[in-house]
PDB file of C-alpha atoms in Angstrom:
ATOM      1  CA  MET A  29      -5.703 -64.037 212.696  1.00 59.00           C
ATOM      2  CA  ALA A  30      -9.271 -64.593 213.882  1.00 71.00           C
ATOM      3  CA  GLU A  31     -10.140 -63.936 217.507  1.00 86.00           C
ATOM      4  CA  LEU A  32     -10.213 -67.089 219.662  1.00 92.00           C
ATOM      5  CA  ARG A  33     -13.333 -68.162 221.512  1.00 96.00           C
ATOM      6  CA  CYS A  34     -14.000 -71.104 223.767  1.00 97.00           C
ATOM      7  CA  TYR A  35     -16.779 -73.525 222.913  1.00 97.00           C
ATOM      8  CA  MET A  36     -18.439 -75.796 225.449  1.00 98.00           C
ATOM      9  CA  ILE A  37     -19.824 -78.910 223.773  1.00 98.00           C
ATOM     10  CA  VAL A  38     -22.185 -81.073 225.806  1.00 98.00           C
ATOM     11  CA  LEU A  39     -23.465 -84.468 224.654  1.00 97.00           C
ATOM     12  CA  ALA A  40     -26.120 -86.052 226.814  1.00 97.00           C
ATOM     13  CA  GLU A  41     -28.220 -89.150 227.123  1.00 97.00           C
ATOM     14  CA  LEU A  42     -31.224 -88.003 229.128  1.00 97.00           C
ATOM     15  CA  THR A  43     -32.904 -90.748 231.134  1.00 97.00           C
ATOM     16  CA  ASP A  44     -35.314 -88.412 232.977  1.00 97.00           C
ATOM     17  CA  ARG A  45     -35.991 -85.639 230.468  1.00 96.00           C
ATOM     18  CA  GLU A  46     -38.978 -84.242 232.385  1.00 97.00           C
ATOM     19  CA  ARG A  47     -37.010 -83.691 235.600  1.00 97.00           C
ATOM     20  CA  PHE A  48     -34.036 -82.340 233.626  1.00 97.00           C
ATOM     21  CA  LEU A  49     -36.247 -79.798 231.822  1.00 96.00           C
ATOM     22  CA  LYS A  50     -38.185 -78.738 234.940  1.00 97.00           C
ATOM     23  CA  GLY A  51     -35.087 -78.123 237.054  1.00 96.00           C
ATOM     24  CA  TYR A  52     -31.660 -77.798 235.499  1.00 97.00           C
ATOM     25  CA  ALA A  53     -32.737 -76.597 232.037  1.00 96.00           C
ATOM     26  CA  ARG A  54     -34.851 -73.767 233.476  1.00 96.00           C
ATOM     27  CA  LEU A  55     -32.082 -72.408 235.677  1.00 96.00           C
ATOM     28  CA  VAL A  56     -28.900 -72.721 233.614  1.00 98.00           C
ATOM     29  CA  PRO A  57     -29.621 -70.483 230.570  1.00 97.00           C
ATOM     30  CA  ASP A  58     -29.693 -67.378 232.783  1.00 97.00           C
ATOM     31  CA  LEU A  59     -26.412 -68.450 234.406  1.00 98.00           C
ATOM     32  CA  VAL A  60     -24.779 -68.970 231.010  1.00 98.00           C
ATOM     33  CA  SER A  61     -25.770 -65.444 230.020  1.00 98.00           C
ATOM     34  CA  GLN A  62     -24.746 -64.011 233.398  1.00 98.00           C
ATOM     35  CA  PHE A  63     -21.245 -65.475 233.009  1.00 98.00           C
ATOM     36  CA  GLY A  64     -20.827 -64.215 229.426  1.00 98.00           C
ATOM     37  CA  GLY A  65     -21.759 -67.295 227.385  1.00 98.00           C
ATOM     38  CA  ARG A  66     -24.325 -67.730 224.652  1.00 96.00           C
ATOM     39  CA  TYR A  67     -25.967 -70.801 223.183  1.00 96.00           C
ATOM     40  CA  LEU A  68     -25.335 -71.710 219.560  1.00 94.00           C
ATOM     41  CA  ILE A  69     -27.098 -75.100 219.555  1.00 94.00           C
ATOM     42  CA  ARG A  70     -29.587 -76.765 221.898  1.00 95.00           C
ATOM     43  CA  GLY A  71     -31.212 -79.855 220.467  1.00 95.00           C
ATOM     44  CA  ALA A  72     -32.584 -83.286 221.281  1.00 95.00           C
ATOM     45  CA  GLY A  73     -33.118 -86.460 219.289  1.00 94.00           C
ATOM     46  CA  GLY A  74     -29.737 -86.542 217.588  1.00 96.00           C
ATOM     47  CA  LEU A  75     -28.348 -89.465 215.644  1.00 95.00           C
ATOM     48  CA  PHE A  76     -24.766 -90.658 215.949  1.00 95.00           C
ATOM     49  CA  VAL A  77     -23.467 -91.663 212.538  1.00 95.00           C
ATOM     50  CA  GLU A  78     -20.126 -92.832 213.979  1.00 95.00           C
ATOM     51  CA  GLY A  79     -18.845 -93.718 217.432  1.00 93.00           C
ATOM     52  CA  GLY A  80     -22.075 -93.227 219.331  1.00 91.00           C
ATOM     53  CA  TRP A  81     -22.647 -94.186 222.948  1.00 92.00           C
ATOM     54  CA  CYS A  82     -26.438 -93.820 223.220  1.00 93.00           C
ATOM     55  CA  ASP A  83     -29.503 -94.092 220.991  1.00 92.00           C
ATOM     56  CA  SER A  84     -30.894 -90.550 221.005  1.00 93.00           C
ATOM     57  CA  PRO A  85     -28.348 -87.956 222.150  1.00 96.00           C
ATOM     58  CA  SER A  86     -29.059 -84.371 223.043  1.00 97.00           C
ATOM     59  CA  ALA A  87     -26.426 -81.755 222.250  1.00 97.00           C
ATOM     60  CA  LEU A  88     -25.621 -78.257 223.359  1.00 97.00           C
ATOM     61  CA  VAL A  89     -22.924 -75.888 222.165  1.00 97.00           C
ATOM     62  CA  SER A  90     -22.243 -72.604 223.928  1.00 97.00           C
ATOM     63  CA  GLU A  91     -19.721 -69.939 222.988  1.00 96.00           C
ATOM     64  CA  TRP A  92     -17.601 -68.105 225.552  1.00 97.00           C
ATOM     65  CA  PRO A  93     -15.229 -65.145 225.189  1.00 97.00           C
ATOM     66  CA  SER A  94     -12.426 -67.264 226.681  1.00 97.00           C
ATOM     67  CA  ARG A  95     -11.689 -70.605 228.332  1.00 97.00           C
ATOM     68  CA  GLU A  96     -11.176 -68.735 231.597  1.00 98.00           C
ATOM     69  CA  GLN A  97     -14.680 -67.287 231.410  1.00 98.00           C
ATOM     70  CA  ALA A  98     -16.196 -70.704 230.622  1.00 98.00           C
ATOM     71  CA  LEU A  99     -14.340 -72.185 233.592  1.00 98.00           C
ATOM     72  CA  ARG A 100     -15.516 -69.340 235.864  1.00 98.00           C
ATOM     73  CA  PHE A 101     -19.070 -70.402 234.969  1.00 98.00           C
ATOM     74  CA  TRP A 102     -18.328 -74.132 235.347  1.00 98.00           C
ATOM     75  CA  ASN A 103     -16.606 -73.728 238.724  1.00 98.00           C
ATOM     76  CA  SER A 104     -18.960 -71.097 240.156  1.00 98.00           C
ATOM     77  CA  PRO A 105     -21.056 -71.755 243.278  1.00 98.00           C
ATOM     78  CA  GLU A 106     -24.131 -70.797 241.249  1.00 97.00           C
ATOM     79  CA  TYR A 107     -23.499 -73.508 238.683  1.00 98.00           C
ATOM     80  CA  ALA A 108     -22.545 -76.052 241.353  1.00 98.00           C
ATOM     81  CA  ALA A 109     -26.005 -75.573 242.871  1.00 97.00           C
ATOM     82  CA  ALA A 110     -27.688 -75.861 239.467  1.00 96.00           C
ATOM     83  CA  LYS A 111     -25.655 -78.942 238.543  1.00 97.00           C
ATOM     84  CA  LYS A 112     -27.148 -80.800 241.521  1.00 97.00           C
ATOM     85  CA  LEU A 113     -30.518 -80.549 239.745  1.00 97.00           C
ATOM     86  CA  ARG A 114     -29.002 -82.544 236.865  1.00 97.00           C
ATOM     87  CA  GLU A 115     -28.001 -85.504 239.054  1.00 97.00           C
ATOM     88  CA  GLY A 116     -29.798 -88.713 238.125  1.00 97.00           C
ATOM     89  CA  THR A 117     -31.230 -87.328 234.875  1.00 98.00           C
ATOM     90  CA  GLY A 118     -28.757 -88.883 232.456  1.00 97.00           C
ATOM     91  CA  ARG A 119     -25.157 -89.238 231.316  1.00 97.00           C
ATOM     92  CA  PHE A 120     -23.180 -86.226 230.148  1.00 97.00           C
ATOM     93  CA  GLN A 121     -19.923 -85.527 228.335  1.00 97.00           C
ATOM     94  CA  VAL A 122     -18.601 -81.961 228.398  1.00 98.00           C
ATOM     95  CA  LEU A 123     -15.722 -80.651 226.283  1.00 98.00           C
ATOM     96  CA  LEU A 124     -14.130 -77.208 226.235  1.00 98.00           C
ATOM     97  CA  ILE A 125     -12.239 -76.345 223.071  1.00 98.00           C
ATOM     98  CA  ASP A 126     -10.706 -73.122 221.819  1.00 97.00           C
ATOM     99  CA  SER A 127     -11.309 -72.143 218.203  1.00 95.00           C
ATOM    100  CA  PRO A 128     -11.399 -69.049 216.037  1.00 93.00           C
ATOM    101  CA  ALA A 129     -14.748 -67.313 216.451  1.00 85.00           C
ATOM    102  CA  LEU A 130     -17.443 -68.718 214.205  1.00 75.00           C
ATOM    103  CA  PRO A 131     -18.994 -66.191 211.818  1.00 77.00           C
ATOM    104  CA  ALA A 132     -22.638 -65.332 212.349  1.00 74.00           C
ATOM    105  CA  MET A 133     -24.936 -67.133 209.930  1.00 74.00           C
ATOM    106  CA  PRO A 134     -27.048 -64.892 207.691  1.00 78.00           C
ATOM    107  CA  PRO A 135     -30.800 -64.940 208.330  1.00 79.00           C
ATOM    108  CA  ALA A 136     -32.661 -67.613 206.371  1.00 74.00           C
TER     109      ALA A 136
END
C-alpha cells in the first residue's frame, strides 16, 4: 500500500492581489518549508468548469508528511501571525485531505 500524505488545497478569490503578494505570499513559503510542507501547485487565473464561486480563482496545493504536521503548521503562532497579513485580501477555502503519495512527474 502506498504511503499516505496530507494535501492542503487552497482556493482563493483575491480582491487585493498586490497586498496579498507583498505581505502574506512573501512570508508563508518559508513557513511551509520550515514545518515540513512543499508546494505542488501555485497558480492564479483559474477557470471553474463546474460549481465555481468566483470568476478568476487562484489555487495552491501543498503536500505534507502527515495531517498532524499540516495542522502543526496551520495552528502555529508563526502562521497565525502570517495569516493576519491575509486579512482583507480575499476569500479563501482550505481543505486538508489524506491520499496516497503522488508520484513525482518526470522532467518535461
